[in-house]
């Protein structure tokens, strides 16, 4: 009678990466999440009649190299809501509408070490790789599909005393699919949680993604235009992160995915570093749920800025390369 | 062949609450647990023959607003034991017999922000809202039902070196049901873990609850008489927490629950503050497992004592109000 | 359609133990894991055709006395791999090949408080109880069975920058079974993670185990020869941990297990302490999955060294005893 499904992704990679410290040392490591972040979760749906369903989801990150849990245990998903012909509305913690709508336009599927599509807020040290808002607490999220059109929105409360607007996040998106062609547009804004002179920092992003399934090759292109303005003084930080890539389904089981991510930093400390990442993946499906894969990447920054292949790290030199072999099993 | 059931409660509330800091600011927030603490767990039973069963339970709190786990992961339940005609005996961590026996007499079902039935040990700052012992580690717990009579006891080891009695908790309870009428009586004592001059603090509580199901209205009344005596010197802290409430099943799906909790503090720093909480809930059942609800509350303290609607918080002013809309799904 | 199995062990013990502090105090406590570490986990297998399977496992420790999780949540198992006629290869976190191959030769089954088979790396204070490598992160592990022969190996990356060898762990094992007789031999080496003058500490162990099932009595004997050499200076630490024991299946449900663990410390600060542990367990199976048990132990150290019955604790006197009654349920 229990309606709960236990599911997850076990993704482990043996990876070589160079230039991992100031001395320029390289390392071989066993790492979690070469294609997608390893995870496990619970989800369920209850039919309420009249086309209405109650839905819930709990999802947790898992380090399949050390067994570590995420810093917030259910940091990926912890939400409940209703689903019907109108779409789905959930409340709690989840990924932003920005994250959901752009995922189909990243051929690397947000791979933690081989995609910059989800790179975080601007990083203090160089290079910046600003800035998608991914996981969001205290949200209300809506998504609905009407024929070829998909619309969505996230509204997350800042819960900052003294200002309803501080800490607030808002994302609005639309997508359209016509045969092999898909396009999505997302605008979002996140306000800082610190109130200074009655104001707060503001991060705004506009995402645009297009794809064309020219079988057996699917082409992807996307761009994020990012601006951060400060509560008091300071020049706006601006950057544009773009990526283009393709997935070639060479055989029924084998696919090849090359992508390049490149950022144009318009202002600020890293203004002339303009980093880029090239990633290449070959995936061989043993089944629909289990794959072996090989992946290689190279990151490069201009004018001596430091760079890492990882979306989250700063790096120690103006280039870094990695190569890995992995297995992913979905359960 | 696996006999394990995965279960839980996903309960999310959008709540407005005022007077949340010294400046008197209010806030709108997405919060977890408007009717019951959000949770998930595993439980199972194995038939051992002859009417005997082995039983186990693991239950964890979940913050359905941020995805956070509880401070001790399986802090709600982590126990194993045997069940038969004689009742059920478990060992490990669980809720006290006091908690179990009084739950049916709180019309708010121990809602975290809308019930003071489970308010914690006495709080250093005002007001006190002393003090039910809820979750207990290192326990042996018994419960048995014999016709209209239910009996139970918890014995939890203090595990304090140098004294078998320090840290110990003992609770003994009985309940009786006759048609629409139910009554329960519980006595418990918790000893402090710090040994001072060969003694320790002692908290004693007596709980009495009655209910009468005068369909479609069920009436509830209960009281906790609490005394804390100190190992060395100090006047005893005494208080009485009482509550009366009702649940009106207006239609098959809609129920209305008003309750008032009021504490009479007989001694100590908050002796004249005597706080009270009024809570009102309307619940609409979309199914047996999924409900929408609206809830409002107002807390008030006398003579300038601070108060919060939450059983756990101190508050910043002598009154606080809240209003919320939520959804609860049981899986 | 979900192929995931939820499983675990709920093992709770009420235990008396003496000499738990410098004052010589004893204590009665409710403790988790009297026969085996309490745990829960998820595991699954997917048939890939041609005799090949994808496998994954997640396993977490649970404190069935307080509800605590392990320090790394999935610290017992977090791995994924492939299984076929060739055996099983997994990557991630798991137990070492040493741990896997010696488990069948410990009649106490690595009981946390009643076996020294898995005692940790050498302990700074006395006595040492060096040293099995148990849980291992960043590993590749292989195990295969070919008729009466079982072979296995673990290779775990050190992931230390500046040296591929620092932090590395390697274990190679073979086992052979002929009717009632079994034997296993394991050699392993763990390198320290700190590089000093281009070198690092090295721990080497050789394990040998034999068992003979002389029904209804099964006899066990095993030995670990341990050496720790230091990167710079210092005399090698050497010790030999041996154990002999038996399991007498007195009836279909009742079994009696006596074991003695004794360590000969050849060098270092505890060189003359040579501690030993005697443990005795009676287990009564209510079913294949649920047992009641009684267990007693006594540890003794020579020449005034301190000792604990627990493999993990140092102790406060040259002897310690414990007695416990417990229940274990496997789900």
Coordinates of N, CA, C and O in Angstrom, one line a residue, chain A residues 231-299:
Chain A
X231 N 24.3 47.2 -3.1 CA 23.5 48.1 -2.3 C 24.0 49.5 -2.2 O 23.3 50.5 -2.4
X232 N 25.3 49.6 -2.0 CA 25.9 50.9 -1.8 C 27.2 50.9 -2.6 O 28.1 50.1 -2.5
X233 N 27.3 51.9 -3.5 CA 28.6 52.1 -4.3 C 28.9 50.9 -5.1 O 28.2 49.9 -5.3
X234 N 30.1 50.9 -5.7 CA 30.6 49.8 -6.4 C 30.1 49.8 -7.8 O 28.9 50.1 -8.1
X235 N 30.9 49.3 -8.8 CA 30.5 49.2 -10.2 C 29.8 47.9 -10.3 O 30.1 46.9 -9.7
X236 N 28.8 47.9 -11.2 CA 28.1 46.6 -11.5 C 29.1 45.6 -12.0 O 30.0 45.9 -12.8
X237 N 28.9 44.3 -11.6 CA 29.6 43.2 -12.2 C 28.8 42.6 -13.3 O 27.6 42.3 -13.1
X238 N 29.4 42.5 -14.5 CA 28.6 41.9 -15.6 C 29.4 40.8 -16.3 O 30.7 40.9 -16.3
X239 N 28.7 39.9 -16.8 CA 29.4 38.8 -17.5 C 28.4 38.1 -18.4 O 27.2 38.2 -18.2
X240 N 28.9 37.4 -19.4 CA 28.1 36.6 -20.3 C 28.7 35.2 -20.4 O 29.9 35.1 -20.7
X241 N 28.0 34.2 -19.9 CA 28.4 32.8 -20.1 C 27.7 32.2 -21.2 O 26.4 32.2 -21.2
X242 N 28.4 31.6 -22.2 CA 27.8 31.0 -23.4 C 28.3 29.6 -23.5 O 29.4 29.3 -23.1
X243 N 27.5 28.8 -24.1 CA 28.0 27.4 -24.4 C 27.3 26.9 -25.7 O 26.2 27.2 -26.0
X244 N 28.1 26.2 -26.5 CA 27.6 25.5 -27.6 C 28.1 24.1 -27.6 O 29.2 23.8 -27.1
X245 N 27.3 23.1 -28.0 CA 27.7 21.7 -28.0 C 26.8 20.9 -28.8 O 25.8 21.4 -29.5
X246 N 27.1 19.6 -28.8 CA 26.3 18.6 -29.6 C 26.4 17.3 -29.0 O 27.3 17.0 -28.2
X247 N 25.4 16.5 -29.2 CA 25.4 15.1 -28.9 C 25.2 14.2 -30.1 O 24.1 14.4 -30.8
X248 N 26.1 13.4 -30.5 CA 26.1 12.6 -31.6 C 25.8 11.1 -31.2 O 26.6 10.5 -30.5
X249 N 24.6 10.6 -31.5 CA 24.2 9.3 -31.2 C 24.8 8.4 -32.2 O 24.2 8.0 -33.2
X250 N 26.1 8.0 -32.0 CA 26.8 7.3 -33.1 C 26.2 5.9 -33.4 O 26.1 5.5 -34.5
X251 N 25.8 5.2 -32.3 CA 25.1 3.9 -32.5 C 24.0 4.0 -31.4 O 23.8 5.0 -30.7
X252 N 23.2 2.9 -31.3 CA 22.1 2.9 -30.3 C 22.7 3.1 -28.9 O 22.0 3.7 -28.1
X253 N 23.9 2.6 -28.7 CA 24.4 2.6 -27.3 C 25.5 3.7 -27.1 O 25.6 4.1 -26.0
X254 N 26.2 4.1 -28.1 CA 27.3 5.0 -28.0 C 26.9 6.4 -28.4 O 26.4 6.6 -29.5
X255 N 27.2 7.4 -27.6 CA 27.0 8.8 -27.9 C 28.3 9.6 -27.6 O 29.0 9.2 -26.6
X256 N 28.5 10.6 -28.4 CA 29.7 11.5 -28.2 C 29.2 12.9 -28.0 O 28.4 13.4 -28.8
X257 N 29.7 13.5 -27.0 CA 29.2 14.9 -26.7 C 30.4 15.9 -26.5 O 31.1 15.8 -25.5
X258 N 30.6 16.8 -27.5 CA 31.6 17.8 -27.3 C 30.9 19.1 -26.9 O 29.8 19.4 -27.4
X259 N 31.4 19.9 -26.0 CA 30.9 21.2 -25.6 C 32.0 22.2 -25.3 O 33.0 21.8 -24.8
X260 N 31.7 23.5 -25.6 CA 32.6 24.5 -25.1 C 31.8 25.6 -24.4 O 30.7 26.0 -24.8
X261 N 32.3 25.9 -23.2 CA 31.7 27.0 -22.3 C 32.6 28.1 -22.4 O 33.8 28.0 -22.1
X262 N 32.2 29.4 -22.6 CA 33.1 30.5 -22.6 C 32.4 31.7 -22.0 O 31.2 32.0 -22.2
X263 N 33.2 32.4 -21.1 CA 32.6 33.5 -20.4 C 33.3 34.8 -20.8 O 34.5 34.8 -20.9
X264 N 32.5 35.8 -21.1 CA 33.0 37.1 -21.4 C 32.7 38.0 -20.1 O 31.6 38.3 -19.8
X265 N 33.8 38.3 -19.4 CA 33.6 39.1 -18.2 C 33.8 40.6 -18.6 O 34.9 41.0 -19.1
X266 N 32.7 41.4 -18.3 CA 32.7 42.8 -18.9 C 33.4 43.8 -17.9 O 33.7 44.9 -18.3
X267 N 33.4 43.4 -16.6 CA 33.9 44.4 -15.6 C 34.4 43.6 -14.4 O 34.2 42.4 -14.2
X268 N 35.0 44.4 -13.5 CA 35.5 43.8 -12.2 C 36.9 43.3 -12.3 O 37.5 43.3 -13.4
X269 N 37.3 42.6 -11.2 CA 38.7 42.2 -11.1 C 39.2 41.2 -12.1 O 40.3 41.3 -12.5
X270 N 38.2 40.3 -12.6 CA 38.6 39.3 -13.5 C 38.3 39.7 -14.9 O 38.2 38.9 -15.8
X271 N 38.1 41.0 -15.1 CA 37.5 41.6 -16.4 C 38.3 41.1 -17.7 O 37.7 41.1 -18.7
X272 N 39.5 40.8 -17.6 CA 40.2 40.4 -18.8 C 40.6 39.0 -18.9 O 41.3 38.5 -19.7
X273 N 40.1 38.1 -17.9 CA 40.5 36.7 -17.8 C 39.7 35.8 -18.8 O 40.2 34.8 -19.2
X274 N 38.4 36.2 -19.0 CA 37.5 35.5 -19.9 C 37.8 34.0 -20.0 O 38.4 33.5 -21.1
X275 N 37.5 33.1 -19.0 CA 37.9 31.7 -19.1 C 37.0 30.9 -20.0 O 35.8 31.3 -20.3
X276 N 37.5 29.8 -20.5 CA 36.6 28.9 -21.2 C 37.0 27.4 -20.9 O 38.0 27.1 -20.4
X277 N 36.0 26.6 -21.1 CA 36.1 25.1 -20.7 C 35.7 24.4 -22.0 O 34.6 24.6 -22.6
X278 N 36.6 23.4 -22.4 CA 36.2 22.5 -23.4 C 36.0 21.1 -22.8 O 36.9 20.7 -22.0
X279 N 34.9 20.5 -23.1 CA 34.7 19.1 -22.5 C 34.2 18.2 -23.6 O 33.5 18.6 -24.5
X280 N 34.6 16.9 -23.5 CA 34.3 15.9 -24.4 C 33.9 14.6 -23.7 O 34.7 14.2 -22.8
X281 N 32.8 14.1 -24.0 CA 32.4 12.8 -23.3 C 31.9 11.8 -24.3 O 31.2 12.1 -25.3
X282 N 32.4 10.5 -24.1 CA 31.8 9.4 -24.8 C 31.1 8.5 -23.8 O 31.7 8.2 -22.8
X283 N 29.9 8.2 -24.1 CA 29.0 7.4 -23.2 C 28.6 6.1 -23.9 O 28.1 6.2 -25.0
X284 N 28.7 5.0 -23.2 CA 28.3 3.7 -23.8 C 27.3 3.2 -22.8 O 27.6 2.8 -21.7
X285 N 26.0 3.0 -23.3 CA 24.9 2.5 -22.5 C 24.9 1.0 -22.4 O 24.6 0.3 -23.5
X286 N 25.2 0.4 -21.3 CA 25.0 -1.0 -21.1 C 23.5 -1.4 -21.0 O 23.1 -2.5 -21.3
X287 N 22.7 -0.4 -20.6 CA 21.3 -0.5 -20.5 C 20.7 0.9 -20.4 O 21.5 1.9 -20.4
X288 N 19.4 1.1 -20.4 CA 18.9 2.4 -20.2 C 19.3 3.0 -18.9 O 19.3 4.3 -18.7
X289 N 19.6 2.2 -17.9 CA 19.9 2.7 -16.5 C 21.4 2.7 -16.2 O 21.8 3.3 -15.2
X290 N 22.2 2.0 -17.0 CA 23.6 1.8 -16.6 C 24.5 2.1 -17.8 O 24.3 1.6 -18.9
X291 N 25.5 3.0 -17.6 CA 26.4 3.5 -18.6 C 27.8 3.5 -18.2 O 28.1 3.7 -17.0
X292 N 28.7 3.2 -19.1 CA 30.2 3.5 -18.9 C 30.5 4.7 -19.7 O 29.9 5.0 -20.7
X293 N 31.4 5.5 -19.2 CA 31.8 6.8 -19.9 C 33.2 7.1 -19.8 O 33.9 6.8 -18.8
X294 N 33.7 7.9 -20.8 CA 35.0 8.5 -20.7 C 34.8 10.0 -20.9 O 34.0 10.4 -21.7
X295 N 35.6 10.8 -20.2 CA 35.4 12.2 -20.3 C 36.7 13.0 -20.2 O 37.6 12.5 -19.4
X296 N 36.9 14.0 -20.9 CA 38.1 14.8 -20.9 C 37.7 16.3 -20.9 O 36.7 16.7 -21.5
X297 N 38.5 17.1 -20.3 CA 38.2 18.5 -20.3 C 39.5 19.4 -20.2 O 40.5 18.9 -19.7
X298 N 39.4 20.6 -20.7 CA 40.5 21.5 -20.6 C 39.9 22.9 -20.4 O 39.1 23.4 -21.1
X299 N 40.4 23.6 -19.3 CA 40.0 25.0 -19.0 C 41.2 25.9 -19.3 O 42.3 25.5 -19.0

